[in-house]
Amino acid sequence: MCLLPCGACIEERFERPVSHAWIQVNYFGTAVCTARRVIPPHMHGHYEICVMTEGRALYTVDGERYRLDAGDLCLTKPGQLHEMRGADLGDWSMFYAAVEVAGLPDIEMAFRLAPARYLSGCSESLPLLTRVLDEARQPGLGTAHLLQSLMTAWLIDVARRLSPATPRRAVHSPYSHPVECARGYVERNACYRLSAEEVARAVGLSPSRLAHRFTEEMGVPLGRYVRNVLMQRALRLLEDGRLNVSQIANEMGFPSVHYFSAAFKRHWGAPPSRYVRRGGNEAEAPRRIVTRV
């Protein structure tokens, strides 16, 4: 029995729940959707992990479609175009998290090189994710530290599932060496003045050849990928709260704070001032947002 209007979604999201040198969880939450609900194609500058908790959905990434049942997990890498939609079999729900794990290089490498985008049989993690949500909903003493520990344990479990079962099974990057190098160069050097020509020189290809291969393998033009990484970095700096908007614009090489603000609003749909952290500290409770669409 459908409990929501057709195409509807009730989303409960916790913003900035974990910020630590090891991992950065930009947000996590749950979404309860009808069979006809479509989460349209989009991409991120971070890793996104979704776990189906009930029902069935269809997950499409880079043109490949997977059926997700309860307990199944999908990993979307930075810059990958993806969407989710109901499988017309009733309401469905999922847990999702946007994470960065640069402080855990072995975990980050497992995510980066994993050929799999979809994993079945991950229902064992559901009790842990339920505990994460319960702690975020009713924060208490040490909530920030507990969430960090729980999320780190979960990410390690996901990385192990993505990694080979034995050392004899080699893991290869799903991208060619030039494209993998280009991704790494962009992530290390993203700024307003970073051009496709500079990236091409860094990886030893002509701009046209790199553009063709990047779009072919990543499913997104190089220029758009650069903008996405740039805006994700801007969002992290704003939420970190140590720099003001003018300083961030200068740090990222924008010609003016007005130009930066306009570019940020075009990308995120809201001005930078909406994302500035206003006081508080790392141990404050995560901000909860519940929306009905």
CSV table of C-alpha atoms in Angstrom, one decimal:
chain,number,residue,atom,x,y,z
A,1,MET,CA,0.0,0.0,0.0
A,2,CYS,CA,1.4,3.4,-1.0
A,3,LEU,CA,1.5,5.8,1.9
A,4,LEU,CA,2.9,8.8,-0.1
A,5,PRO,CA,1.5,10.8,-3.0
A,6,CYS,CA,2.8,9.6,-6.4
A,7,GLY,CA,6.4,10.7,-7.0
A,8,ALA,CA,6.8,11.9,-3.4
A,9,CYS,CA,9.8,11.6,-1.1
A,10,ILE,CA,10.2,12.2,2.6
A,11,GLU,CA,13.9,12.9,3.4
A,12,GLU,CA,15.6,13.2,6.7
A,13,ARG,CA,19.1,14.6,6.4
A,14,PHE,CA,21.8,15.4,8.9
A,15,GLU,CA,24.3,18.0,7.7
A,16,ARG,CA,28.0,18.2,8.8
A,17,PRO,CA,27.6,15.3,11.3
A,18,VAL,CA,31.3,14.3,11.2
A,19,SER,CA,34.3,16.5,10.6
A,20,HIS,CA,37.7,15.0,11.4
A,21,ALA,CA,41.2,14.7,10.0
A,22,TRP,CA,40.4,11.0,9.1
A,23,ILE,CA,37.1,11.3,7.4
A,24,GLN,CA,34.6,14.1,6.4
A,25,VAL,CA,31.0,13.2,6.3
A,26,ASN,CA,29.3,16.1,4.6
A,27,TYR,CA,25.8,14.7,5.3
A,28,PHE,CA,23.9,11.5,5.7
A,29,GLY,CA,20.2,10.6,6.0
A,30,THR,CA,17.3,8.6,4.9
A,31,ALA,CA,14.8,8.9,2.1
A,32,VAL,CA,11.4,7.2,1.8
A,33,CYS,CA,10.1,7.3,-1.7
A,34,THR,CA,7.1,6.1,-3.7
A,35,ALA,CA,7.4,3.6,-6.6
A,36,ARG,CA,7.3,6.4,-9.1
A,37,ARG,CA,9.9,8.7,-7.4
A,38,VAL,CA,12.8,9.6,-9.6
A,39,ILE,CA,16.0,11.2,-8.2
A,40,PRO,CA,17.2,12.8,-11.5
A,41,PRO,CA,20.7,12.5,-12.9
A,42,HIS,CA,23.3,14.4,-10.9
A,43,MET,CA,26.9,14.1,-9.7
A,44,HIS,CA,29.1,15.1,-6.7
A,45,GLY,CA,32.6,15.9,-5.9
A,46,HIS,CA,32.6,13.3,-3.1
A,47,TYR,CA,31.8,9.6,-2.7
A,48,GLU,CA,28.2,8.8,-2.1
A,49,ILE,CA,27.1,5.5,-0.6
A,50,CYS,CA,23.5,4.4,-0.7
A,51,VAL,CA,22.1,1.3,1.1
A,52,MET,CA,18.6,0.1,0.3
A,53,THR,CA,16.6,-0.4,3.5
A,54,GLU,CA,13.2,-1.4,2.1
A,55,GLY,CA,11.7,-2.1,-1.3
A,56,ARG,CA,13.4,-2.1,-4.6
A,57,ALA,CA,14.9,0.6,-6.8
A,58,LEU,CA,16.8,1.0,-10.0
A,59,TYR,CA,20.3,2.6,-9.8
A,60,THR,CA,21.9,4.0,-13.0
A,61,VAL,CA,25.5,5.2,-13.1
A,62,ASP,CA,27.5,6.1,-16.2
A,63,GLY,CA,24.7,4.5,-18.4
A,64,GLU,CA,24.7,1.1,-16.5
A,65,ARG,CA,21.6,0.1,-14.6
A,66,TYR,CA,21.4,-2.1,-11.5
A,67,ARG,CA,18.5,-3.4,-9.5
A,68,LEU,CA,18.8,-2.7,-5.8
A,69,ASP,CA,16.9,-4.8,-3.2
A,70,ALA,CA,16.8,-4.3,0.5
A,71,GLY,CA,20.4,-4.7,1.9
A,72,ASP,CA,22.1,-3.8,-1.4
A,73,LEU,CA,24.7,-1.1,-1.6
A,74,CYS,CA,25.8,1.2,-4.4
A,75,LEU,CA,28.9,3.4,-4.4
A,76,THR,CA,29.1,6.5,-6.6
A,77,LYS,CA,32.5,8.0,-7.2
A,78,PRO,CA,33.3,11.8,-7.6
A,79,GLY,CA,32.2,13.0,-11.0
A,80,GLN,CA,30.0,10.0,-11.9
A,81,LEU,CA,26.6,10.8,-13.3
A,82,HIS,CA,24.0,8.8,-11.5
A,83,GLU,CA,20.3,8.6,-10.8
A,84,MET,CA,17.8,6.4,-8.8
A,85,ARG,CA,14.2,5.6,-9.4
A,86,GLY,CA,11.6,3.3,-8.0
A,87,ALA,CA,11.0,-0.1,-9.6
A,88,ASP,CA,7.2,0.3,-9.7
A,89,LEU,CA,6.8,-2.3,-6.9
A,90,GLY,CA,5.7,0.0,-4.0
A,91,ASP,CA,7.5,2.4,-1.7
A,92,TRP,CA,11.2,2.1,-1.2
A,93,SER,CA,13.7,3.7,1.2
A,94,MET,CA,17.4,4.1,1.5
A,95,PHE,CA,20.2,5.3,3.8
A,96,TYR,CA,22.7,7.6,2.1
A,97,ALA,CA,26.0,9.3,3.1
A,98,ALA,CA,28.3,11.7,1.3
A,99,VAL,CA,31.9,11.0,2.5
A,100,GLU,CA,35.5,12.0,1.9
A,101,VAL,CA,38.2,9.7,3.2
A,102,ALA,CA,41.5,11.3,2.2
A,103,GLY,CA,42.7,10.9,5.8
A,104,LEU,CA,42.4,7.1,5.4
A,105,PRO,CA,44.5,6.5,2.3
A,106,ASP,CA,44.0,2.7,2.2
A,107,ILE,CA,40.2,3.2,2.4
A,108,GLU,CA,40.3,6.0,-0.2
A,109,MET,CA,42.3,3.8,-2.5
A,110,ALA,CA,39.8,0.9,-2.1
A,111,PHE,CA,37.0,3.3,-3.0
A,112,ARG,CA,38.9,4.9,-5.9
A,113,LEU,CA,40.0,1.6,-7.5
A,114,ALA,CA,37.0,-0.5,-6.8
A,115,PRO,CA,35.6,-1.9,-10.1
A,116,ALA,CA,32.3,-2.6,-8.4
A,117,ARG,CA,29.7,0.1,-8.1
A,118,TYR,CA,27.1,-2.3,-6.6
A,119,LEU,CA,27.3,-4.8,-3.8
A,120,SER,CA,24.6,-7.3,-2.7
A,121,GLY,CA,24.1,-8.8,0.7
A,122,CYS,CA,25.1,-5.8,2.8
A,123,SER,CA,22.1,-6.1,5.2
A,124,GLU,CA,24.5,-6.9,8.1
A,125,SER,CA,25.3,-3.2,8.2
A,126,LEU,CA,21.7,-2.0,8.7
A,127,PRO,CA,21.7,-2.3,12.5
A,128,LEU,CA,24.9,-0.1,12.7
A,129,LEU,CA,23.3,2.5,10.4
A,130,THR,CA,20.2,2.4,12.5
A,131,ARG,CA,22.3,3.2,15.5
A,132,VAL,CA,24.0,6.1,13.6
A,133,LEU,CA,20.5,7.6,12.9
A,134,ASP,CA,19.3,7.1,16.4
A,135,GLU,CA,22.4,8.9,17.8
A,136,ALA,CA,22.0,11.8,15.3
A,137,ARG,CA,18.3,12.2,16.1
A,138,GLN,CA,18.9,12.3,19.9
A,139,PRO,CA,22.4,13.7,20.4
A,140,GLY,CA,24.0,13.5,23.8
A,141,LEU,CA,27.4,13.5,25.5
A,142,GLY,CA,30.1,12.5,23.0
A,143,THR,CA,27.8,12.3,20.0
A,144,ALA,CA,30.3,13.7,17.5
A,145,HIS,CA,33.0,11.3,18.6
A,146,LEU,CA,30.6,8.3,18.6
A,147,LEU,CA,29.3,9.2,15.1
A,148,GLN,CA,32.9,9.4,13.9
A,149,SER,CA,33.7,5.9,15.3
A,150,LEU,CA,30.5,4.3,13.9
A,151,MET,CA,30.9,5.9,10.5
A,152,THR,CA,34.6,5.0,10.3
A,153,ALA,CA,33.8,1.3,11.2
A,154,TRP,CA,31.1,1.3,8.5
A,155,LEU,CA,33.4,2.8,5.8
A,156,ILE,CA,36.1,0.2,6.6
A,157,ASP,CA,33.5,-2.5,6.2
A,158,VAL,CA,32.4,-1.1,2.9
A,159,ALA,CA,36.0,-0.8,1.7
A,160,ARG,CA,36.7,-4.4,2.6
A,161,ARG,CA,33.7,-5.6,0.7
A,162,LEU,CA,34.9,-3.6,-2.3
A,163,SER,CA,38.4,-5.0,-2.1
A,164,PRO,CA,39.5,-8.4,-3.5
A,165,ALA,CA,38.7,-11.4,-1.3
A,166,THR,CA,42.3,-12.6,-1.6
A,167,PRO,CA,45.6,-10.9,-2.5
A,168,ARG,CA,45.8,-13.0,-5.7
A,169,ARG,CA,42.8,-11.1,-7.2
A,170,ALA,CA,44.3,-7.9,-8.7
A,171,VAL,CA,42.3,-4.7,-8.5
A,172,HIS,CA,42.5,-2.4,-11.5
A,173,SER,CA,41.3,1.1,-11.9
A,174,PRO,CA,38.1,1.3,-14.1
A,175,TYR,CA,39.7,4.3,-15.8
A,176,SER,CA,42.7,4.5,-18.1
A,177,HIS,CA,46.0,5.9,-16.7
A,178,PRO,CA,45.7,9.3,-18.3
A,179,VAL,CA,42.1,9.8,-17.1
A,180,GLU,CA,43.0,8.6,-13.6
A,181,CYS,CA,46.0,11.0,-13.5
A,182,ALA,CA,43.8,13.8,-14.8
A,183,ARG,CA,41.3,13.2,-12.0
A,184,GLY,CA,44.0,13.2,-9.4
A,185,TYR,CA,45.5,16.4,-10.8
A,186,VAL,CA,42.2,18.2,-10.7
A,187,GLU,CA,41.5,17.1,-7.2
A,188,ARG,CA,44.9,18.4,-6.0
A,189,ASN,CA,44.9,21.6,-8.0
A,190,ALA,CA,41.3,22.7,-8.4
A,191,CYS,CA,41.1,26.5,-8.6
A,192,TYR,CA,39.2,29.0,-10.8
A,193,ARG,CA,42.1,29.4,-13.2
A,194,LEU,CA,42.7,25.7,-13.8
A,195,SER,CA,42.2,25.0,-17.5
A,196,ALA,CA,41.7,21.9,-19.5
A,197,GLU,CA,45.0,22.7,-21.3
A,198,GLU,CA,46.9,22.7,-18.0
A,199,VAL,CA,45.4,19.3,-17.0
A,200,ALA,CA,46.3,17.9,-20.5
A,201,ARG,CA,49.9,19.1,-20.2
A,202,ALA,CA,50.2,17.5,-16.8
A,203,VAL,CA,49.1,14.1,-18.1
A,204,GLY,CA,50.9,14.3,-21.4
A,205,LEU,CA,48.0,14.4,-23.9
A,206,SER,CA,46.7,17.0,-26.2
A,207,PRO,CA,43.6,18.9,-24.9
A,208,SER,CA,41.3,17.5,-27.5
A,209,ARG,CA,42.5,13.9,-26.9
A,210,LEU,CA,42.2,14.2,-23.1
A,211,ALA,CA,38.7,15.8,-23.5
A,212,HIS,CA,37.5,13.0,-25.6
A,213,ARG,CA,38.9,10.2,-23.4
A,214,PHE,CA,37.7,11.9,-20.2
A,215,THR,CA,34.2,12.4,-21.4
A,216,GLU,CA,34.1,8.8,-22.8
A,217,GLU,CA,35.3,7.2,-19.6
A,218,MET,CA,33.8,9.5,-17.0
A,219,GLY,CA,30.5,10.3,-18.7
A,220,VAL,CA,31.0,14.0,-18.0
A,221,PRO,CA,33.2,16.7,-19.7
A,222,LEU,CA,36.5,17.6,-18.1
A,223,GLY,CA,35.4,21.3,-17.6
A,224,ARG,CA,32.3,20.3,-15.8
A,225,TYR,CA,34.2,17.9,-13.6
A,226,VAL,CA,36.7,20.7,-12.7
A,227,ARG,CA,33.8,23.0,-11.8
A,228,ASN,CA,32.2,20.3,-9.7
A,229,VAL,CA,35.4,19.6,-7.7
A,230,LEU,CA,35.9,23.4,-7.3
A,231,MET,CA,32.5,24.0,-5.9
A,232,GLN,CA,32.7,21.0,-3.6
A,233,ARG,CA,36.0,22.4,-2.2
A,234,ALA,CA,34.3,25.8,-1.8
A,235,LEU,CA,31.5,24.2,0.1
A,236,ARG,CA,33.9,22.4,2.5
A,237,LEU,CA,35.8,25.7,3.2
A,238,LEU,CA,32.6,27.5,3.9
A,239,GLU,CA,31.4,24.8,6.3
A,240,ASP,CA,34.8,24.6,8.0
A,241,GLY,CA,34.2,28.2,9.1
A,242,ARG,CA,37.9,29.3,9.3
A,243,LEU,CA,37.8,31.5,6.3
A,244,ASN,CA,35.1,34.1,5.3
A,245,VAL,CA,33.6,34.3,1.8
A,246,SER,CA,36.1,36.9,0.6
A,247,GLN,CA,39.0,34.9,1.8
A,248,ILE,CA,37.7,31.7,0.2
A,249,ALA,CA,37.2,33.5,-3.1
A,250,ASN,CA,40.8,34.7,-3.0
A,251,GLU,CA,42.1,31.3,-1.9
A,252,MET,CA,40.4,29.6,-4.9
A,253,GLY,CA,41.6,32.2,-7.4
A,254,PHE,CA,38.4,33.9,-8.3
A,255,PRO,CA,38.7,37.5,-9.7
A,256,SER,CA,36.3,38.9,-7.1
A,257,VAL,CA,34.1,37.8,-4.3
A,258,HIS,CA,31.0,38.8,-6.4
A,259,TYR,CA,32.1,36.5,-9.2
A,260,PHE,CA,32.6,33.7,-6.7
A,261,SER,CA,29.2,34.2,-5.1
A,262,ALA,CA,27.5,34.2,-8.4
A,263,ALA,CA,29.3,31.0,-9.5
A,264,PHE,CA,28.5,29.3,-6.2
A,265,LYS,CA,24.8,30.2,-6.4
A,266,ARG,CA,24.6,28.9,-10.0
A,267,HIS,CA,26.1,25.6,-8.9
A,268,TRP,CA,24.4,25.0,-5.5
A,269,GLY,CA,21.2,27.0,-5.9
A,270,ALA,CA,21.9,29.2,-2.9
A,271,PRO,CA,24.4,31.9,-2.0
A,272,PRO,CA,27.6,31.1,0.0
A,273,SER,CA,26.2,32.9,3.1
A,274,ARG,CA,23.7,30.1,3.5
A,275,TYR,CA,26.5,27.6,4.2
A,276,VAL,CA,28.7,29.6,6.4
A,277,ARG,CA,29.2,28.0,9.8
A,278,ARG,CA,28.1,30.4,12.5
A,279,GLY,CA,30.1,29.6,15.6
A,280,GLY,CA,29.9,26.3,17.5
A,281,ASN,CA,32.5,23.6,17.4
A,282,GLU,CA,33.2,20.1,16.2
A,283,ALA,CA,31.2,18.5,19.0
A,284,GLU,CA,27.9,20.3,18.3
A,285,ALA,CA,24.9,18.2,17.3
A,286,PRO,CA,24.5,17.6,13.5
A,287,ARG,CA,21.9,19.8,11.9
A,288,ARG,CA,18.7,17.9,11.0
A,289,ILE,CA,16.6,18.8,7.9
A,290,VAL,CA,13.3,17.0,7.1
A,291,THR,CA,11.8,17.7,3.7
A,292,ARG,CA,8.7,16.4,1.9
A,293,VAL,CA,8.9,16.6,-1.9
